[in-house]
Amino acid sequence: MFDAGFLPEGEIFLEAGIEHQAMALALPIPWETQSDVPRPTVRQEAAPEAAESAELKHHDGEGDMISGLITLLETATRHVRIYSQELDHTIFDRSDVIDALSAFVRSGPPARLQVLIHSSSSIVSRGHQLLSLARRLDSKIEIRTVPGELATDQHTTAIIDEQGYLLQPDHREYQAQGNVFDPVVANRLLERFDYLWDRSQTDPELRVLRL
């Protein structure tokens, strides 16, 4: 039995007369690293209280996921990135989540919210609260649509300040995991997000009927 998710790799070998075992840790990321995207630098920037309370948390069910998302958003200071196919109304079209996002983007000049989606049709037709917020604060919030050939990821994720994350591997199932301070996993998620962001564009549907 090995701790923290590490598994043995290869044969046991001797070094300086002591048996050694190589270990590998598989990160919970459901994709391969893009070959044309440079690996981001992991930055160890967290308030002491965030680092001290950091631990991997599992969220089961809508309520638990929402609670975990709000807790994560409340720790953000500079940057929030959200990837969600159609900004799931159950999770993101809620007053408590919108309030947390609004408080973040209004917190100061560095605050920025980036959102990636697959389709804007249901967001526009149902009057999503995050879309309304983005129209009011378009200098702080940007929503882009992933081009069809790249819109294949089934996960939903929120990444904050390159150090915390919430990952829902399958957007159809309300099960997720997250950590307010895990720069390694957060930056792996960020690598994929930035790859898609750079290849996405603003959907004209999202800019009509400005408030």
PDB file of C-alpha atoms in Angstrom:
ATOM      1  CA  MET A   1       0.000   0.000   0.000  1.00  0.00           C
ATOM      2  CA  PHE A   2       1.366   3.384  -0.970  1.00  0.00           C
ATOM      3  CA  ASP A   3       0.235   6.798   0.265  1.00  0.00           C
ATOM      4  CA  ALA A   4      -1.150   9.860  -1.541  1.00  0.00           C
ATOM      5  CA  GLY A   5      -1.918   8.020  -4.763  1.00  0.00           C
ATOM      6  CA  PHE A   6       1.677   6.995  -5.576  1.00  0.00           C
ATOM      7  CA  LEU A   7       2.193   3.696  -7.349  1.00  0.00           C
ATOM      8  CA  PRO A   8       5.392   1.662  -7.847  1.00  0.00           C
ATOM      9  CA  GLU A   9       7.082   1.980 -11.224  1.00  0.00           C
ATOM     10  CA  GLY A  10       9.690  -0.504 -12.438  1.00  0.00           C
ATOM     11  CA  GLU A  11      11.749  -2.964 -10.446  1.00  0.00           C
ATOM     12  CA  ILE A  12      13.247  -2.458  -6.993  1.00  0.00           C
ATOM     13  CA  PHE A  13      16.925  -1.521  -7.308  1.00  0.00           C
ATOM     14  CA  LEU A  14      19.904  -1.193  -4.986  1.00  0.00           C
ATOM     15  CA  GLU A  15      21.672   2.094  -4.397  1.00  0.00           C
ATOM     16  CA  ALA A  16      24.339   2.507  -1.719  1.00  0.00           C
ATOM     17  CA  GLY A  17      23.312  -0.900  -0.415  1.00  0.00           C
ATOM     18  CA  ILE A  18      19.697   0.225   0.152  1.00  0.00           C
ATOM     19  CA  GLU A  19      16.654  -0.984  -1.746  1.00  0.00           C
ATOM     20  CA  HIS A  20      14.875   1.778  -3.711  1.00  0.00           C
ATOM     21  CA  GLN A  21      11.577   1.845  -5.563  1.00  0.00           C
ATOM     22  CA  ALA A  22      10.684   4.419  -8.227  1.00  0.00           C
ATOM     23  CA  MET A  23       7.213   5.897  -7.704  1.00  0.00           C
ATOM     24  CA  ALA A  24       4.756   7.627 -10.029  1.00  0.00           C
ATOM     25  CA  LEU A  25       1.742   9.804  -9.291  1.00  0.00           C
ATOM     26  CA  ALA A  26      -1.052  10.007 -11.897  1.00  0.00           C
ATOM     27  CA  LEU A  27      -2.700  13.418 -11.828  1.00  0.00           C
ATOM     28  CA  PRO A  28      -6.502  13.479 -12.271  1.00  0.00           C
ATOM     29  CA  ILE A  29      -6.394  15.124 -15.694  1.00  0.00           C
ATOM     30  CA  PRO A  30      -8.494  13.503 -18.480  1.00  0.00           C
ATOM     31  CA  TRP A  31      -6.333  14.566 -21.438  1.00  0.00           C
ATOM     32  CA  GLU A  32      -2.807  14.519 -22.794  1.00  0.00           C
ATOM     33  CA  THR A  33      -0.533  17.557 -22.735  1.00  0.00           C
ATOM     34  CA  GLN A  34      -0.669  19.523 -25.997  1.00  0.00           C
ATOM     35  CA  SER A  35       2.672  19.246 -27.762  1.00  0.00           C
ATOM     36  CA  ASP A  36       2.606  22.813 -29.090  1.00  0.00           C
ATOM     37  CA  VAL A  37       1.811  24.458 -25.758  1.00  0.00           C
ATOM     38  CA  PRO A  38       4.694  25.275 -23.387  1.00  0.00           C
ATOM     39  CA  ARG A  39       4.342  23.809 -19.923  1.00  0.00           C
ATOM     40  CA  PRO A  40       3.437  26.631 -17.522  1.00  0.00           C
ATOM     41  CA  THR A  41       5.631  27.450 -14.560  1.00  0.00           C
ATOM     42  CA  VAL A  42       4.165  26.429 -11.246  1.00  0.00           C
ATOM     43  CA  ARG A  43       4.014  29.411  -8.938  1.00  0.00           C
ATOM     44  CA  GLN A  44       3.795  28.796  -5.210  1.00  0.00           C
ATOM     45  CA  GLU A  45       1.664  31.819  -4.356  1.00  0.00           C
ATOM     46  CA  ALA A  46      -0.929  31.339  -1.674  1.00  0.00           C
ATOM     47  CA  ALA A  47      -1.887  32.997   1.529  1.00  0.00           C
ATOM     48  CA  PRO A  48      -0.577  30.957   4.488  1.00  0.00           C
ATOM     49  CA  GLU A  49      -4.121  30.106   5.567  1.00  0.00           C
ATOM     50  CA  ALA A  50      -4.948  28.771   2.081  1.00  0.00           C
ATOM     51  CA  ALA A  51      -1.856  26.562   1.976  1.00  0.00           C
ATOM     52  CA  GLU A  52      -2.509  25.282   5.484  1.00  0.00           C
ATOM     53  CA  SER A  53      -6.120  24.342   4.705  1.00  0.00           C
ATOM     54  CA  ALA A  54      -5.350  22.856   1.294  1.00  0.00           C
ATOM     55  CA  GLU A  55      -6.422  19.289   0.773  1.00  0.00           C
ATOM     56  CA  LEU A  56      -8.066  17.296  -1.968  1.00  0.00           C
ATOM     57  CA  LYS A  57     -11.817  17.340  -1.468  1.00  0.00           C
ATOM     58  CA  HIS A  58     -14.388  15.156  -3.194  1.00  0.00           C
ATOM     59  CA  HIS A  59     -17.817  16.597  -3.930  1.00  0.00           C
ATOM     60  CA  ASP A  60     -20.795  14.308  -4.470  1.00  0.00           C
ATOM     61  CA  GLY A  61     -24.085  15.798  -5.603  1.00  0.00           C
ATOM     62  CA  GLU A  62     -25.229  19.208  -6.794  1.00  0.00           C
ATOM     63  CA  GLY A  63     -25.296  20.856  -3.365  1.00  0.00           C
ATOM     64  CA  ASP A  64     -21.827  19.679  -2.410  1.00  0.00           C
ATOM     65  CA  MET A  65     -20.403  20.780  -5.769  1.00  0.00           C
ATOM     66  CA  ILE A  66     -21.958  24.227  -5.457  1.00  0.00           C
ATOM     67  CA  SER A  67     -20.618  24.624  -1.930  1.00  0.00           C
ATOM     68  CA  GLY A  68     -17.134  23.605  -3.105  1.00  0.00           C
ATOM     69  CA  LEU A  69     -17.289  26.025  -6.039  1.00  0.00           C
ATOM     70  CA  ILE A  70     -18.305  28.970  -3.860  1.00  0.00           C
ATOM     71  CA  THR A  71     -15.575  28.181  -1.341  1.00  0.00           C
ATOM     72  CA  LEU A  72     -13.047  28.107  -4.175  1.00  0.00           C
ATOM     73  CA  LEU A  73     -14.271  31.387  -5.690  1.00  0.00           C
ATOM     74  CA  GLU A  74     -14.028  33.110  -2.323  1.00  0.00           C
ATOM     75  CA  THR A  75     -10.277  32.452  -2.293  1.00  0.00           C
ATOM     76  CA  ALA A  76      -9.668  34.002  -5.746  1.00  0.00           C
ATOM     77  CA  THR A  77      -7.795  37.303  -5.881  1.00  0.00           C
ATOM     78  CA  ARG A  78      -6.633  37.784  -9.494  1.00  0.00           C
ATOM     79  CA  HIS A  79      -7.985  35.324 -12.030  1.00  0.00           C
ATOM     80  CA  VAL A  80     -10.889  32.907 -12.411  1.00  0.00           C
ATOM     81  CA  ARG A  81     -11.255  30.648 -15.446  1.00  0.00           C
ATOM     82  CA  ILE A  82     -14.349  28.523 -16.031  1.00  0.00           C
ATOM     83  CA  TYR A  83     -14.822  25.814 -18.656  1.00  0.00           C
ATOM     84  CA  SER A  84     -18.383  24.539 -19.020  1.00  0.00           C
ATOM     85  CA  GLN A  85     -20.151  23.254 -22.126  1.00  0.00           C
ATOM     86  CA  GLU A  86     -23.280  25.409 -21.680  1.00  0.00           C
ATOM     87  CA  LEU A  87     -22.647  26.975 -18.274  1.00  0.00           C
ATOM     88  CA  ASP A  88     -24.778  24.364 -16.521  1.00  0.00           C
ATOM     89  CA  HIS A  89     -27.752  26.283 -15.102  1.00  0.00           C
ATOM     90  CA  THR A  90     -27.884  24.029 -12.053  1.00  0.00           C
ATOM     91  CA  ILE A  91     -24.373  25.055 -11.017  1.00  0.00           C
ATOM     92  CA  PHE A  92     -23.618  28.446 -12.571  1.00  0.00           C
ATOM     93  CA  ASP A  93     -27.032  30.110 -12.960  1.00  0.00           C
ATOM     94  CA  ARG A  94     -27.577  30.559  -9.229  1.00  0.00           C
ATOM     95  CA  SER A  95     -27.668  33.762  -7.228  1.00  0.00           C
ATOM     96  CA  ASP A  96     -25.119  32.547  -4.660  1.00  0.00           C
ATOM     97  CA  VAL A  97     -22.598  31.548  -7.353  1.00  0.00           C
ATOM     98  CA  ILE A  98     -23.221  34.758  -9.327  1.00  0.00           C
ATOM     99  CA  ASP A  99     -22.806  36.791  -6.132  1.00  0.00           C
ATOM    100  CA  ALA A 100     -19.434  35.132  -5.505  1.00  0.00           C
ATOM    101  CA  LEU A 101     -18.313  35.837  -9.077  1.00  0.00           C
ATOM    102  CA  SER A 102     -19.603  39.423  -8.916  1.00  0.00           C
ATOM    103  CA  ALA A 103     -17.758  40.050  -5.646  1.00  0.00           C
ATOM    104  CA  PHE A 104     -14.572  38.688  -7.205  1.00  0.00           C
ATOM    105  CA  VAL A 105     -14.605  40.790 -10.389  1.00  0.00           C
ATOM    106  CA  ARG A 106     -15.485  43.924  -8.395  1.00  0.00           C
ATOM    107  CA  SER A 107     -12.731  43.307  -5.860  1.00  0.00           C
ATOM    108  CA  GLY A 108     -10.053  45.304  -7.672  1.00  0.00           C
ATOM    109  CA  PRO A 109      -8.237  46.042 -10.955  1.00  0.00           C
ATOM    110  CA  PRO A 110      -6.388  42.693 -11.264  1.00  0.00           C
ATOM    111  CA  ALA A 111      -9.587  40.630 -11.115  1.00  0.00           C
ATOM    112  CA  ARG A 112     -10.488  38.966 -14.416  1.00  0.00           C
ATOM    113  CA  LEU A 113     -12.980  36.230 -15.312  1.00  0.00           C
ATOM    114  CA  GLN A 114     -12.576  34.117 -18.462  1.00  0.00           C
ATOM    115  CA  VAL A 115     -15.290  31.649 -19.492  1.00  0.00           C
ATOM    116  CA  LEU A 116     -15.139  28.979 -22.202  1.00  0.00           C
ATOM    117  CA  ILE A 117     -18.310  27.328 -23.501  1.00  0.00           C
ATOM    118  CA  HIS A 118     -19.315  25.038 -26.377  1.00  0.00           C
ATOM    119  CA  SER A 119     -22.608  26.708 -27.277  1.00  0.00           C
ATOM    120  CA  SER A 120     -24.331  29.980 -26.452  1.00  0.00           C
ATOM    121  CA  SER A 121     -27.871  29.036 -27.545  1.00  0.00           C
ATOM    122  CA  SER A 122     -29.295  27.914 -24.189  1.00  0.00           C
ATOM    123  CA  ILE A 123     -27.383  30.599 -22.307  1.00  0.00           C
ATOM    124  CA  VAL A 124     -28.925  33.347 -24.434  1.00  0.00           C
ATOM    125  CA  SER A 125     -32.423  31.841 -24.695  1.00  0.00           C
ATOM    126  CA  ARG A 126     -32.766  31.224 -20.958  1.00  0.00           C
ATOM    127  CA  GLY A 127     -31.243  34.534 -19.878  1.00  0.00           C
ATOM    128  CA  HIS A 128     -28.312  33.124 -17.903  1.00  0.00           C
ATOM    129  CA  GLN A 129     -27.365  35.293 -14.910  1.00  0.00           C
ATOM    130  CA  LEU A 130     -23.650  35.047 -15.713  1.00  0.00           C
ATOM    131  CA  LEU A 131     -24.311  36.374 -19.215  1.00  0.00           C
ATOM    132  CA  SER A 132     -26.158  39.345 -17.720  1.00  0.00           C
ATOM    133  CA  LEU A 133     -23.230  39.973 -15.365  1.00  0.00           C
ATOM    134  CA  ALA A 134     -20.762  39.751 -18.265  1.00  0.00           C
ATOM    135  CA  ARG A 135     -22.734  42.332 -20.247  1.00  0.00           C
ATOM    136  CA  ARG A 136     -22.618  44.757 -17.323  1.00  0.00           C
ATOM    137  CA  LEU A 137     -18.939  44.169 -16.600  1.00  0.00           C
ATOM    138  CA  ASP A 138     -17.532  43.426 -20.054  1.00  0.00           C
ATOM    139  CA  SER A 139     -14.152  44.944 -19.175  1.00  0.00           C
ATOM    140  CA  LYS A 140     -13.679  42.284 -16.463  1.00  0.00           C
ATOM    141  CA  ILE A 141     -15.523  39.267 -17.900  1.00  0.00           C
ATOM    142  CA  GLU A 142     -15.028  37.605 -21.285  1.00  0.00           C
ATOM    143  CA  ILE A 143     -16.932  34.609 -22.628  1.00  0.00           C
ATOM    144  CA  ARG A 144     -15.651  32.720 -25.677  1.00  0.00           C
ATOM    145  CA  THR A 145     -17.010  29.787 -27.664  1.00  0.00           C
ATOM    146  CA  VAL A 146     -14.734  26.822 -28.421  1.00  0.00           C
ATOM    147  CA  PRO A 147     -14.704  25.973 -32.157  1.00  0.00           C
ATOM    148  CA  GLY A 148     -16.623  22.841 -33.049  1.00  0.00           C
ATOM    149  CA  GLU A 149     -13.608  20.696 -33.923  1.00  0.00           C
ATOM    150  CA  LEU A 150     -12.117  21.337 -30.473  1.00  0.00           C
ATOM    151  CA  ALA A 151     -15.350  21.163 -28.466  1.00  0.00           C
ATOM    152  CA  THR A 152     -14.816  17.564 -27.384  1.00  0.00           C
ATOM    153  CA  ASP A 153     -13.914  17.844 -23.691  1.00  0.00           C
ATOM    154  CA  GLN A 154     -16.596  16.485 -21.364  1.00  0.00           C
ATOM    155  CA  HIS A 155     -15.280  18.019 -18.156  1.00  0.00           C
ATOM    156  CA  THR A 156     -16.280  21.180 -16.318  1.00  0.00           C
ATOM    157  CA  THR A 157     -13.641  23.050 -14.383  1.00  0.00           C
ATOM    158  CA  ALA A 158     -12.971  26.238 -12.465  1.00  0.00           C
ATOM    159  CA  ILE A 159      -9.384  27.394 -11.943  1.00  0.00           C
ATOM    160  CA  ILE A 160      -8.406  30.221  -9.616  1.00  0.00           C
ATOM    161  CA  ASP A 161      -5.114  32.138  -9.488  1.00  0.00           C
ATOM    162  CA  GLU A 162      -3.091  29.293 -11.062  1.00  0.00           C
ATOM    163  CA  GLN A 163      -3.224  27.454  -7.754  1.00  0.00           C
ATOM    164  CA  GLY A 164      -6.731  26.166  -6.962  1.00  0.00           C
ATOM    165  CA  TYR A 165      -9.294  24.193  -8.951  1.00  0.00           C
ATOM    166  CA  LEU A 166     -12.579  22.319  -9.043  1.00  0.00           C
ATOM    167  CA  LEU A 167     -12.769  19.517 -11.620  1.00  0.00           C
ATOM    168  CA  GLN A 168     -15.951  17.718 -12.679  1.00  0.00           C
ATOM    169  CA  PRO A 169     -14.649  14.985 -15.030  1.00  0.00           C
ATOM    170  CA  ASP A 170     -18.067  14.387 -16.653  1.00  0.00           C
ATOM    171  CA  HIS A 171     -20.385  17.405 -16.865  1.00  0.00           C
ATOM    172  CA  ARG A 172     -23.403  15.077 -16.848  1.00  0.00           C
ATOM    173  CA  GLU A 173     -22.590  13.723 -13.373  1.00  0.00           C
ATOM    174  CA  TYR A 174     -22.469  15.922 -10.290  1.00  0.00           C
ATOM    175  CA  GLN A 175     -19.278  14.484  -8.896  1.00  0.00           C
ATOM    176  CA  ALA A 176     -16.129  16.553  -8.644  1.00  0.00           C
ATOM    177  CA  GLN A 177     -12.882  17.019  -6.805  1.00  0.00           C
ATOM    178  CA  GLY A 178     -10.939  20.124  -5.975  1.00  0.00           C
ATOM    179  CA  ASN A 179      -8.312  21.831  -3.890  1.00  0.00           C
ATOM    180  CA  VAL A 180      -7.879  25.500  -2.987  1.00  0.00           C
ATOM    181  CA  PHE A 181      -4.103  25.103  -3.252  1.00  0.00           C
ATOM    182  CA  ASP A 182      -2.605  22.557  -5.615  1.00  0.00           C
ATOM    183  CA  PRO A 183      -0.537  24.473  -8.209  1.00  0.00           C
ATOM    184  CA  VAL A 184       0.575  21.306 -10.018  1.00  0.00           C
ATOM    185  CA  VAL A 185      -2.928  20.146 -10.933  1.00  0.00           C
ATOM    186  CA  ALA A 186      -4.220  23.717 -11.363  1.00  0.00           C
ATOM    187  CA  ASN A 187      -1.511  24.482 -13.910  1.00  0.00           C
ATOM    188  CA  ARG A 188      -2.156  21.269 -15.833  1.00  0.00           C
ATOM    189  CA  LEU A 189      -5.807  22.315 -16.097  1.00  0.00           C
ATOM    190  CA  LEU A 190      -4.741  25.832 -16.997  1.00  0.00           C
ATOM    191  CA  GLU A 191      -2.543  24.495 -19.795  1.00  0.00           C
ATOM    192  CA  ARG A 192      -5.560  22.923 -21.467  1.00  0.00           C
ATOM    193  CA  PHE A 193      -7.754  25.961 -20.828  1.00  0.00           C
ATOM    194  CA  ASP A 194      -5.247  28.368 -22.384  1.00  0.00           C
ATOM    195  CA  TYR A 195      -4.789  26.089 -25.388  1.00  0.00           C
ATOM    196  CA  LEU A 196      -8.527  26.250 -26.088  1.00  0.00           C
ATOM    197  CA  TRP A 197      -8.858  29.927 -25.173  1.00  0.00           C
ATOM    198  CA  ASP A 198      -6.263  30.959 -27.736  1.00  0.00           C
ATOM    199  CA  ARG A 199      -8.212  29.110 -30.431  1.00  0.00           C
ATOM    200  CA  SER A 200     -11.651  30.381 -29.435  1.00  0.00           C
ATOM    201  CA  GLN A 201     -13.518  33.581 -30.191  1.00  0.00           C
ATOM    202  CA  THR A 202     -16.286  35.775 -28.822  1.00  0.00           C
ATOM    203  CA  ASP A 203     -19.728  34.690 -30.020  1.00  0.00           C
ATOM    204  CA  PRO A 204     -21.721  37.647 -31.480  1.00  0.00           C
ATOM    205  CA  GLU A 205     -24.843  36.191 -29.804  1.00  0.00           C
ATOM    206  CA  LEU A 206     -23.306  36.999 -26.445  1.00  0.00           C
ATOM    207  CA  ARG A 207     -22.938  40.697 -27.227  1.00  0.00           C
ATOM    208  CA  VAL A 208     -26.496  41.536 -28.266  1.00  0.00           C
ATOM    209  CA  LEU A 209     -29.035  43.227 -26.000  1.00  0.00           C
ATOM    210  CA  ARG A 210     -26.403  44.956 -23.888  1.00  0.00           C
ATOM    211  CA  LEU A 211     -27.704  46.088 -20.511  1.00  0.00           C
TER     212      LEU A 211
END
